Amino acid sequence: GGVAYYVSHDDYFSIFGVIFAMVTIGLAIGVIIAVGMLLYMQLKSIFRNETGIENWIRSKAKYRRSKDEEWIYPYHLGCWRNTLEVCNGWNEPKGDGIYWTVRDGCNQYTMTIEQLEQKQEKRDRTVPYIVVQKYNGSFVAWRHGIRVCCSFPMNDDPRIPINVGDRIMVTRGTKRWLYGDKVLEDTKDGMLLK
């Protein structure tokens, strides 16, 4: 018989077969966990009717306000209506790409107005700096010491080459890196930034 053959001849349960089975099971569990996490994130987006960037804008909107003041996310219509907006069964989107269903008390531009206010607030807290050390814009700043080299930002933002004396408008920073815009020239109406 089938199982009796493998048990008596020891072909199937060699050490290689056991290791291979364990690795295969481990990989399968890893795939199940990864796909499960992706499913969770997608369902959360559907139930909230919110993209990743909208989530980021919404979290900044809550942070900007006092505890008494509440900002209402315009596209959250409730879990059931949010799901129907995405999965309506007719494969037709509910909106036309410009106008979407929004909550009472909100309009089509509630999110845009909030985003513009956040950008203005960011401009208002910008701090001017004068460059004191040259940087060539390389991804890894090995010329500036091992600490700076090992703590480079993990993002795809462009690194701007700068020279001593350049003006930089800094919007935020970390322990060893500053983020902002390089002032290319002063104009009558303001500054031209890169």
Coordinates of N, CA, C and O in Angstrom, one line a residue:
G1 N 0.8 -1.2 0.0 CA 0.0 0.0 0.0 C 0.9 1.2 0.0 O 2.1 1.2 0.2
G2 N 0.2 2.4 -0.1 CA 0.9 3.7 -0.3 C 1.7 4.1 0.9 O 2.9 4.2 0.9
V3 N 1.0 4.3 2.1 CA 1.7 4.8 3.3 C 2.6 3.7 3.8 O 3.7 4.0 4.3
A4 N 2.3 2.5 3.8 CA 3.1 1.4 4.3 C 4.4 1.3 3.6 O 5.5 1.1 4.2
Y5 N 4.4 1.6 2.3 CA 5.6 1.6 1.5 C 6.6 2.7 2.0 O 7.8 2.4 2.2
Y6 N 6.1 3.9 2.2 CA 7.0 5.0 2.6 C 7.5 4.8 4.0 O 8.7 5.1 4.3
V7 N 6.7 4.3 4.9 CA 7.1 4.1 6.3 C 8.2 3.0 6.3 O 9.2 3.1 7.0
S8 N 8.0 1.9 5.6 CA 8.9 0.8 5.6 C 10.2 1.0 4.8 O 11.3 0.5 5.2
H9 N 10.1 1.8 3.8 CA 11.3 2.0 3.0 C 12.1 3.3 3.3 O 13.2 3.6 2.8
D10 N 11.5 4.2 4.1 CA 12.1 5.4 4.6 C 12.6 6.3 3.5 O 13.6 7.1 3.6
D11 N 11.9 6.3 2.3 CA 12.3 7.2 1.2 C 11.7 8.6 1.4 O 12.3 9.6 1.0
Y12 N 10.5 8.6 1.9 CA 9.8 9.9 1.9 C 10.2 10.7 3.1 O 10.3 11.9 3.0
F13 N 10.5 10.1 4.2 CA 10.8 10.9 5.4 C 12.3 11.0 5.7 O 12.8 10.8 6.8
S14 N 13.1 11.3 4.7 CA 14.5 11.6 4.9 C 14.7 12.9 5.5 O 13.7 13.7 5.6
I15 N 15.8 13.2 6.0 CA 16.1 14.5 6.7 C 15.9 15.7 5.7 O 15.4 16.7 6.1
F16 N 16.2 15.4 4.4 CA 16.0 16.5 3.4 C 14.5 16.7 3.2 O 14.0 17.9 3.1
G17 N 13.7 15.6 3.2 CA 12.3 15.8 3.0 C 11.6 16.5 4.2 O 10.7 17.4 4.0
V18 N 12.1 16.3 5.4 CA 11.5 16.9 6.6 C 11.9 18.4 6.6 O 11.0 19.3 6.8
I19 N 13.1 18.7 6.3 CA 13.6 20.1 6.2 C 12.8 20.9 5.1 O 12.3 22.0 5.3
F20 N 12.7 20.2 3.9 CA 11.9 20.8 2.8 C 10.5 21.1 3.2 O 9.9 22.2 2.9
A21 N 9.8 20.1 3.9 CA 8.5 20.3 4.3 C 8.3 21.5 5.3 O 7.4 22.3 5.2
M22 N 9.3 21.6 6.2 CA 9.2 22.7 7.2 C 9.4 24.0 6.6 O 8.7 25.0 6.9
V23 N 10.4 24.1 5.6 CA 10.6 25.4 4.9 C 9.4 25.8 4.1 O 8.9 26.9 4.1
T24 N 8.8 24.8 3.5 CA 7.6 25.0 2.6 C 6.4 25.5 3.5 O 5.7 26.5 3.2
I25 N 6.2 24.9 4.7 CA 5.1 25.3 5.6 C 5.4 26.7 6.1 O 4.5 27.5 6.2
G26 N 6.7 27.0 6.4 CA 7.0 28.3 6.9 C 6.8 29.4 5.9 O 6.2 30.4 6.2
L27 N 7.1 29.1 4.6 CA 6.9 30.1 3.6 C 5.4 30.3 3.4 O 4.9 31.4 3.1
A28 N 4.6 29.2 3.4 CA 3.2 29.3 3.2 C 2.5 30.1 4.3 O 1.7 30.9 4.1
I29 N 3.0 29.9 5.6 CA 2.5 30.7 6.7 C 2.8 32.2 6.5 O 2.0 33.1 6.7
G30 N 4.0 32.5 6.0 CA 4.5 33.8 5.8 C 3.6 34.5 4.7 O 3.2 35.7 4.9
V31 N 3.3 33.8 3.7 CA 2.4 34.3 2.6 C 1.0 34.6 3.1 O 0.4 35.6 2.8
I32 N 0.5 33.7 3.9 CA -0.8 33.8 4.5 C -0.9 35.1 5.4 O -1.8 35.9 5.3
I33 N 0.1 35.3 6.2 CA 0.2 36.5 7.1 C 0.3 37.7 6.2 O -0.4 38.7 6.5
A34 N 1.2 37.7 5.2 CA 1.4 38.9 4.4 C 0.1 39.3 3.6 O -0.3 40.5 3.6
V35 N -0.5 38.3 3.0 CA -1.8 38.6 2.2 C -2.9 38.9 3.2 O -3.7 39.8 2.9
G36 N -2.9 38.3 4.4 CA -3.9 38.7 5.4 C -3.8 40.2 5.8 O -4.8 40.9 6.0
M37 N -2.5 40.6 6.0 CA -2.3 42.0 6.3 C -2.8 43.0 5.2 O -3.4 44.0 5.4
L38 N -2.5 42.6 4.0 CA -2.9 43.4 2.8 C -4.4 43.4 2.7 O -5.0 44.5 2.5
L39 N -5.1 42.3 3.0 CA -6.5 42.3 3.0 C -7.1 43.2 4.1 O -8.0 43.9 3.8
Y40 N -6.5 43.1 5.3 CA -6.9 44.0 6.4 C -6.8 45.4 6.0 O -7.7 46.2 6.2
M41 N -5.7 45.8 5.4 CA -5.5 47.2 5.0 C -6.5 47.7 3.9 O -7.0 48.8 4.0
Q42 N -6.7 46.8 3.0 CA -7.7 47.2 1.9 C -9.1 47.3 2.5 O -9.9 48.2 2.1
L43 N -9.5 46.4 3.3 CA -10.9 46.4 3.9 C -11.0 47.7 4.8 O -12.0 48.3 4.8
K44 N -9.9 48.0 5.5 CA -10.0 49.2 6.4 C -10.2 50.5 5.5 O -10.9 51.4 5.8
S45 N -9.5 50.5 4.3 CA -9.6 51.6 3.4 C -11.0 51.7 2.9 O -11.6 52.8 2.7
I46 N -11.6 50.5 2.5 CA -13.0 50.5 2.0 C -14.0 51.0 3.1 O -14.8 51.8 2.8
F47 N -13.8 50.4 4.3 CA -14.8 50.8 5.4 C -14.7 52.2 5.7 O -15.7 52.8 6.1
R48 N -13.5 52.8 5.6 CA -13.4 54.2 6.0 C -13.6 55.1 4.7 O -13.6 56.4 4.9
N49 N -13.6 54.5 3.5 CA -13.7 55.3 2.3 C -12.5 56.3 2.2 O -12.7 57.5 2.0
E50 N -11.3 55.8 2.4 CA -10.2 56.7 2.6 C -8.9 56.0 2.0 O -8.6 54.9 2.2
T51 N -8.2 56.8 1.2 CA -6.9 56.4 0.7 C -5.8 56.6 1.7 O -6.0 57.3 2.7
G52 N -4.6 56.2 1.4 CA -3.5 56.4 2.3 C -3.1 57.8 2.5 O -2.9 58.3 3.6
I53 N -3.1 58.6 1.4 CA -2.8 60.0 1.5 C -3.9 60.8 2.2 O -3.6 61.7 3.0
E54 N -5.1 60.4 2.0 CA -6.2 61.0 2.8 C -6.1 60.7 4.3 O -6.5 61.6 5.1
N55 N -5.7 59.6 4.6 CA -5.5 59.2 6.0 C -4.5 60.1 6.6 O -4.6 60.6 7.7
W56 N -3.4 60.4 5.9 CA -2.3 61.2 6.3 C -2.8 62.7 6.5 O -2.5 63.3 7.5
I57 N -3.6 63.2 5.6 CA -4.1 64.5 5.7 C -5.1 64.6 6.8 O -5.1 65.6 7.6
R58 N -5.9 63.6 7.0 CA -6.9 63.6 8.1 C -6.2 63.6 9.5 O -6.6 64.3 10.4
S59 N -5.1 62.8 9.6 CA -4.4 62.7 10.9 C -3.7 64.1 11.2 O -3.7 64.5 12.3
K60 N -3.2 64.8 10.1 CA -2.6 66.1 10.4 C -3.7 67.1 10.7 O -3.5 68.0 11.5
A61 N -4.9 66.9 10.1 CA -6.0 67.8 10.4 C -6.4 67.7 11.9 O -6.7 68.7 12.6
K62 N -6.5 66.5 12.4 CA -6.8 66.3 13.8 C -5.7 66.9 14.7 O -6.0 67.4 15.8
Y63 N -4.5 66.7 14.3 CA -3.3 67.2 15.1 C -3.3 68.7 15.2 O -3.0 69.3 16.2
R64 N -3.7 69.4 14.1 CA -3.7 70.8 14.1 C -4.8 71.5 14.9 O -4.6 72.6 15.3
R65 N -5.8 70.8 15.3 CA -6.9 71.4 16.0 C -6.9 71.1 17.5 O -6.3 70.1 17.9
S66 N -7.6 71.9 18.2 CA -7.7 71.7 19.7 C -8.6 70.5 19.9 O -9.3 70.0 19.0
K67 N -8.7 70.1 21.2 CA -9.6 68.9 21.5 C -11.0 69.3 21.3 O -11.8 68.4 21.1
D68 N -11.4 70.6 21.5 CA -12.8 71.0 21.4 C -13.2 71.1 19.9 O -14.4 70.9 19.6
E69 N -12.3 71.4 19.0 CA -12.6 71.6 17.6 C -12.5 70.2 16.9 O -11.4 69.6 17.0
E70 N -13.5 69.9 16.1 CA -13.4 68.6 15.4 C -13.4 68.9 13.9 O -14.2 69.7 13.4
W71 N -12.6 68.2 13.1 CA -12.6 68.2 11.7 C -13.3 67.0 11.2 O -13.0 65.9 11.6
I72 N -14.3 67.2 10.3 CA -15.1 66.0 9.8 C -14.5 65.6 8.4 O -14.4 66.4 7.5
Y73 N -14.1 64.3 8.4 CA -13.7 63.8 7.1 C -14.9 63.7 6.2 O -15.9 63.0 6.5
P74 N -14.8 64.3 5.0 CA -16.0 64.5 4.2 C -16.5 63.2 3.5 O -17.7 63.1 3.1
Y75 N -15.7 62.2 3.3 CA -16.0 61.0 2.5 C -16.5 59.8 3.3 O -16.8 58.8 2.8
H76 N -16.4 59.9 4.6 CA -16.8 58.8 5.5 C -18.3 58.8 5.7 O -18.8 59.7 6.4
L77 N -19.0 57.9 5.0 CA -20.5 57.9 5.0 C -21.0 56.8 5.9 O -22.2 56.6 5.9
G78 N -20.2 56.1 6.6 CA -20.6 55.0 7.4 C -20.1 53.7 6.7 O -20.0 53.7 5.5
C79 N -19.8 52.7 7.4 CA -19.2 51.5 6.9 C -20.0 50.9 5.7 O -19.5 50.5 4.7
W80 N -21.3 50.8 5.9 CA -22.2 50.2 4.9 C -22.2 51.0 3.6 O -22.0 50.5 2.5
R81 N -22.4 52.3 3.7 CA -22.5 53.2 2.5 C -21.1 53.3 1.9 O -21.0 53.3 0.7
N82 N -20.0 53.3 2.7 CA -18.7 53.3 2.1 C -18.4 52.0 1.3 O -17.9 52.1 0.2
T83 N -18.8 50.9 1.8 CA -18.7 49.6 1.0 C -19.5 49.7 -0.3 O -19.0 49.3 -1.3
L84 N -20.7 50.2 -0.2 CA -21.5 50.3 -1.4 C -20.9 51.3 -2.4 O -21.1 51.1 -3.6
E85 N -20.2 52.3 -2.0 CA -19.5 53.2 -2.9 C -18.4 52.5 -3.7 O -18.3 52.8 -4.8
V86 N -17.7 51.6 -3.0 CA -16.6 50.9 -3.7 C -17.1 49.7 -4.4 O -16.8 49.4 -5.6
C87 N -17.9 48.8 -3.8 CA -18.4 47.6 -4.3 C -19.9 47.6 -4.6 O -20.7 47.1 -3.9
N88 N -20.2 48.3 -5.7 CA -21.7 48.5 -5.9 C -22.3 47.4 -6.8 O -23.5 47.5 -7.0
G89 N -21.5 46.5 -7.3 CA -22.1 45.4 -8.0 C -22.3 45.6 -9.5 O -22.6 44.7 -10.3
W90 N -22.2 46.9 -9.9 CA -22.5 47.2 -11.3 C -21.2 47.6 -12.0 O -21.2 48.0 -13.2
N91 N -20.1 47.5 -11.3 CA -18.7 47.9 -11.9 C -18.7 49.3 -12.4 O -18.0 49.6 -13.3
E92 N -19.6 50.1 -11.9 CA -19.6 51.5 -12.3 C -19.3 52.4 -11.1 O -19.9 52.2 -10.0
P93 N -18.3 53.3 -11.2 CA -18.1 54.1 -10.0 C -19.2 55.0 -9.7 O -20.0 55.4 -10.6
K94 N -19.4 55.4 -8.4 CA -20.5 56.2 -8.0 C -20.3 57.7 -8.4 O -21.3 58.3 -8.7
G95 N -19.1 58.1 -8.4 CA -18.8 59.5 -8.8 C -18.3 59.6 -10.2 O -18.2 58.6 -10.9
D96 N -18.1 60.8 -10.7 CA -17.6 61.0 -12.0 C -16.1 61.3 -12.1 O -15.6 61.6 -13.1
G97 N -15.4 61.1 -10.9 CA -14.0 61.4 -10.9 C -13.7 62.8 -10.4 O -12.6 63.1 -10.0
I98 N -14.7 63.6 -10.4 CA -14.6 65.0 -9.9 C -15.4 65.2 -8.7 O -15.0 65.8 -7.7
Y99 N -16.7 64.9 -8.8 CA -17.7 65.0 -7.7 C -18.0 63.7 -7.1 O -18.4 62.8 -7.8
W100 N -17.9 63.6 -5.8 CA -18.2 62.4 -5.0 C -19.2 62.7 -4.0 O -19.4 63.8 -3.6
T101 N -19.8 61.6 -3.5 CA -20.8 61.7 -2.4 C -20.0 62.2 -1.1 O -19.0 61.5 -0.8
V102 N -20.5 63.2 -0.4 CA -19.9 63.7 0.8 C -20.9 63.7 1.9 O -22.1 63.7 1.7
R103 N -20.4 63.8 3.1 CA -21.3 63.9 4.3 C -22.0 65.2 4.4 O -21.6 66.2 3.8
D104 N -23.1 65.2 5.2 CA -23.8 66.5 5.4 C -22.8 67.4 6.2 O -22.1 67.0 7.1
G105 N -22.9 68.7 5.9 CA -22.0 69.6 6.5 C -20.7 69.8 5.8 O -19.9 70.6 6.2
C106 N -20.4 69.0 4.8 CA -19.2 69.1 4.0 C -19.5 69.4 2.6 O -20.7 69.3 2.1
N107 N -18.5 69.8 1.8 CA -18.7 70.0 0.4 C -17.6 69.3 -0.4 O -16.7 68.7 0.2
Q108 N -17.6 69.5 -1.7 CA -16.6 68.8 -2.5 C -15.1 69.3 -2.2 O -14.2 68.6 -2.6
Y109 N -15.0 70.5 -1.6 CA -13.7 71.1 -1.5 C -13.2 71.1 0.0 O -12.2 71.7 0.3
T110 N -13.9 70.4 0.9 CA -13.5 70.3 2.3 C -12.1 69.8 2.4 O -11.3 70.4 3.2
M111 N -11.8 68.7 1.7 CA -10.4 68.1 1.8 C -9.4 69.1 1.2 O -8.3 69.2 1.7
T112 N -9.7 69.7 0.1 CA -8.8 70.6 -0.6 C -8.5 71.8 0.3 O -7.3 72.2 0.4
I113 N -9.5 72.4 0.9 CA -9.3 73.5 1.8 C -8.4 73.1 2.9 O -7.5 73.9 3.3
E114 N -8.7 72.0 3.5 CA -7.8 71.5 4.6 C -6.4 71.4 4.2 O -5.4 71.8 4.9
Q115 N -6.2 70.8 3.0 CA -4.8 70.6 2.5 C -4.1 71.9 2.3 O -2.9 72.1 2.6
L116 N -4.8 72.9 1.7 CA -4.2 74.2 1.5 C -3.9 74.9 2.8 O -2.9 75.5 2.9
E117 N -4.7 74.7 3.8 CA -4.4 75.3 5.1 C -3.2 74.7 5.7 O -2.4 75.3 6.3
Q118 N -3.1 73.3 5.5 CA -1.9 72.7 6.1 C -0.6 73.1 5.3 O 0.4 73.3 6.0
K119 N -0.7 73.3 4.0 CA 0.5 73.8 3.3 C 0.8 75.3 3.7 O 2.0 75.6 3.8
Q120 N -0.2 76.1 3.9 CA 0.1 77.5 4.4 C 0.7 77.5 5.8 O 1.7 78.2 6.0
E121 N 0.2 76.6 6.6 CA 0.8 76.5 8.0 C 2.3 76.0 7.9 O 3.1 76.5 8.6
K122 N 2.6 75.1 7.0 CA 3.9 74.7 6.7 C 4.8 75.8 6.3 O 6.0 76.0 6.7
R123 N 4.3 76.6 5.3 CA 5.1 77.8 4.8 C 5.3 78.8 6.0 O 6.4 79.4 6.0
D124 N 4.3 79.0 6.8 CA 4.4 79.9 7.9 C 5.5 79.5 8.9 O 6.1 80.4 9.6
R125 N 5.7 78.3 9.1 CA 6.7 77.9 10.1 C 8.1 77.6 9.4 O 9.0 77.0 10.1
T126 N 8.3 77.9 8.2 CA 9.5 77.7 7.5 C 10.6 78.6 8.1 O 10.4 79.8 8.4
V127 N 11.8 78.1 8.3 CA 12.9 78.8 8.9 C 14.0 79.0 7.8 O 14.5 77.9 7.3
P128 N 14.5 80.2 7.6 CA 15.7 80.3 6.7 C 17.0 79.9 7.3 O 17.2 80.2 8.5
Y129 N 17.8 79.2 6.5 CA 19.1 78.8 6.9 C 20.1 79.3 5.9 O 19.8 79.3 4.7
I130 N 21.4 79.5 6.3 CA 22.5 79.7 5.3 C 23.4 78.5 5.4 O 23.8 78.1 6.5
V131 N 23.7 78.0 4.3 CA 24.6 76.7 4.3 C 26.0 77.1 4.7 O 26.6 78.0 4.2
V132 N 26.5 76.2 5.6 CA 27.9 76.4 6.1 C 28.8 75.3 5.6 O 30.1 75.4 5.8
Q133 N 28.3 74.2 5.1 CA 29.1 73.1 4.6 C 28.5 72.6 3.3 O 27.3 72.4 3.2
K134 N 29.4 72.4 2.3 CA 29.0 71.9 1.0 C 28.4 70.5 1.1 O 29.0 69.7 1.8
Y135 N 27.4 70.2 0.3 CA 26.9 68.9 0.1 C 26.6 68.6 -1.3 O 25.9 69.4 -2.0
N136 N 27.1 67.5 -1.9 CA 26.9 67.3 -3.3 C 25.6 66.6 -3.8 O 25.4 66.4 -4.9
G137 N 24.7 66.3 -2.8 CA 23.4 65.7 -3.2 C 23.5 64.2 -3.4 O 22.5 63.7 -3.8
S138 N 24.5 63.6 -3.0 CA 24.6 62.1 -3.1 C 23.6 61.4 -2.2 O 23.3 62.0 -1.1
F139 N 23.2 60.2 -2.5 CA 22.3 59.5 -1.7 C 22.9 59.2 -0.3 O 22.2 59.3 0.7
V140 N 24.1 58.7 -0.3 CA 24.8 58.4 1.0 C 25.8 59.5 1.2 O 26.8 59.7 0.4
A141 N 25.7 60.2 2.3 CA 26.6 61.4 2.6 C 27.8 60.9 3.3 O 28.1 61.3 4.5
W142 N 28.7 60.1 2.7 CA 29.8 59.5 3.4 C 30.9 60.6 3.7 O 31.7 60.4 4.6
R143 N 30.9 61.7 3.0 CA 31.9 62.8 3.3 C 31.6 63.6 4.5 O 32.4 64.3 5.0
H144 N 30.4 63.4 5.1 CA 30.0 64.2 6.3 C 30.1 63.4 7.6 O 29.5 63.8 8.6
G145 N 30.8 62.3 7.6 CA 31.0 61.5 8.8 C 30.1 60.3 8.9 O 29.1 60.2 8.2
I146 N 30.5 59.4 9.7 CA 29.9 58.1 9.8 C 28.5 58.2 10.4 O 27.6 57.5 9.9
R147 N 28.2 59.1 11.3 CA 26.9 59.2 11.9 C 25.9 59.7 10.8 O 24.8 59.2 10.8
V148 N 26.3 60.7 10.1 CA 25.4 61.2 9.0 C 25.2 60.2 7.9 O 24.1 59.9 7.5
C149 N 26.3 59.5 7.6 CA 26.2 58.5 6.5 C 25.3 57.3 6.9 O 24.5 56.8 6.1
C150 N 25.3 56.9 8.2 CA 24.5 55.8 8.6 C 23.1 56.2 9.0 O 22.2 55.3 9.2
S151 N 22.8 57.4 9.1 CA 21.4 57.8 9.5 C 20.7 58.6 8.3 O 19.9 59.4 8.6
F152 N 21.0 58.2 7.1 CA 20.4 58.9 6.0 C 18.9 58.6 5.9 O 18.5 57.5 6.3
P153 N 18.0 59.5 5.4 CA 16.6 59.2 5.4 C 16.2 58.1 4.4 O 16.8 58.0 3.4
M154 N 15.3 57.3 4.9 CA 14.8 56.2 4.0 C 13.6 56.6 3.2 O 12.5 56.2 3.5
N155 N 13.9 57.4 2.2 CA 12.8 57.9 1.4 C 13.4 58.2 0.0 O 14.6 58.1 -0.2
D156 N 12.5 58.5 -0.9 CA 13.0 58.8 -2.3 C 13.0 60.3 -2.6 O 13.0 60.7 -3.8
D157 N 12.9 61.1 -1.6 CA 13.0 62.6 -1.8 C 14.3 62.9 -2.5 O 15.4 62.3 -2.2
P158 N 14.3 63.9 -3.4 CA 15.6 64.3 -4.0 C 16.5 65.0 -3.0 O 16.1 65.7 -2.2
R159 N 17.8 64.7 -3.2 CA 18.8 65.4 -2.3 C 19.3 66.5 -3.2 O 19.8 66.3 -4.3
I160 N 19.3 67.7 -2.7 CA 19.7 68.9 -3.5 C 21.2 69.2 -3.2 O 21.5 69.4 -2.0
P161 N 22.0 69.3 -4.2 CA 23.3 69.8 -4.0 C 23.3 71.2 -3.5 O 22.6 72.1 -4.1
I162 N 24.1 71.5 -2.5 CA 24.2 72.9 -2.0 C 25.6 73.3 -1.8 O 26.5 72.5 -1.6
N163 N 25.9 74.6 -1.8 CA 27.2 75.2 -1.6 C 27.2 76.1 -0.4 O 26.1 76.6 0.0
V164 N 28.4 76.4 0.1 CA 28.5 77.3 1.2 C 27.9 78.7 0.8 O 28.2 79.2 -0.3
G165 N 27.0 79.2 1.6 CA 26.4 80.5 1.3 C 25.0 80.4 0.7 O 24.3 81.4 0.7
D166 N 24.6 79.3 0.2 CA 23.3 79.1 -0.3 C 22.2 79.3 0.8 O 22.5 79.0 1.9
R167 N 21.1 79.8 0.4 CA 20.0 80.0 1.3 C 19.0 78.8 1.2 O 18.6 78.4 0.1
I168 N 18.6 78.3 2.3 CA 17.7 77.1 2.3 C 16.5 77.5 3.2 O 16.7 78.1 4.3
M169 N 15.3 77.2 2.8 CA 14.1 77.4 3.6 C 13.7 76.1 4.1 O 13.1 75.2 3.4
V170 N 13.9 75.8 5.4 CA 13.8 74.5 6.0 C 12.3 74.5 6.6 O 11.9 75.4 7.4
T171 N 11.7 73.4 6.3 CA 10.3 73.1 6.8 C 10.2 72.1 7.9 O 9.3 72.2 8.8
R172 N 11.2 71.2 8.0 CA 11.2 70.2 9.1 C 12.6 69.6 9.1 O 13.4 69.8 8.2
G173 N 12.9 68.9 10.2 CA 14.2 68.3 10.3 C 14.2 67.1 11.2 O 13.3 66.8 11.9
T174 N 15.3 66.3 11.1 CA 15.5 65.2 12.0 C 16.8 65.5 12.7 O 17.3 66.6 12.6
K175 N 17.4 64.6 13.4 CA 18.6 64.8 14.2 C 19.7 65.3 13.3 O 20.5 66.2 13.7
R176 N 19.9 64.7 12.2 CA 21.0 65.0 11.3 C 20.7 65.5 9.9 O 21.6 65.7 9.1
W177 N 19.4 65.6 9.6 CA 19.0 66.0 8.2 C 18.0 67.1 8.3 O 17.1 67.1 9.2
L178 N 18.0 68.0 7.4 CA 17.0 69.1 7.3 C 16.3 68.9 6.0 O 16.9 68.5 5.0
Y179 N 15.0 69.2 6.0 CA 14.2 69.1 4.8 C 13.7 70.5 4.4 O 13.2 71.3 5.3
G180 N 13.8 70.9 3.1 CA 13.3 72.2 2.7 C 13.6 72.4 1.3 O 13.8 71.5 0.5
D181 N 13.6 73.7 0.9 CA 13.8 74.1 -0.5 C 15.0 75.1 -0.5 O 15.2 75.9 0.4
K182 N 15.7 75.0 -1.6 CA 16.8 75.8 -1.9 C 16.3 77.1 -2.6 O 15.5 77.0 -3.5
V183 N 16.7 78.3 -2.1 CA 16.3 79.5 -2.7 C 17.2 79.7 -3.9 O 18.4 79.9 -3.8
L184 N 16.6 79.8 -5.1 CA 17.4 80.0 -6.3 C 17.7 81.4 -6.6 O 18.8 81.8 -7.0
E185 N 16.7 82.3 -6.4 CA 16.9 83.7 -6.5 C 15.7 84.4 -5.8 O 14.7 83.9 -5.6
D186 N 16.1 85.7 -5.4 CA 15.0 86.5 -4.8 C 14.3 87.3 -6.0 O 15.0 87.8 -6.8
T187 N 13.0 87.2 -6.0 CA 12.3 88.0 -6.9 C 11.5 89.1 -6.2 O 11.5 89.2 -5.0
K188 N 10.9 90.0 -7.0 CA 10.2 91.1 -6.4 C 9.0 90.6 -5.6 O 8.7 91.2 -4.6
D189 N 8.4 89.5 -6.0 CA 7.2 89.0 -5.4 C 7.5 88.0 -4.3 O 6.6 87.6 -3.5
G190 N 8.7 87.6 -4.1 CA 9.1 86.6 -3.2 C 10.3 85.9 -3.5 O 11.2 86.4 -4.1
M191 N 10.4 84.6 -3.3 CA 11.6 83.8 -3.6 C 11.2 82.7 -4.6 O 10.1 82.1 -4.5
L192 N 12.1 82.4 -5.5 CA 12.0 81.3 -6.4 C 12.7 80.1 -5.7 O 13.9 80.2 -5.5
L193 N 11.9 79.0 -5.5 CA 12.5 77.9 -4.8 C 12.7 76.7 -5.7 O 12.0 76.6 -6.7
K194 N 13.6 75.8 -5.3 CA 13.8 74.6 -6.1 C 13.2 73.5 -5.3 O 13.3 73.3 -4.1

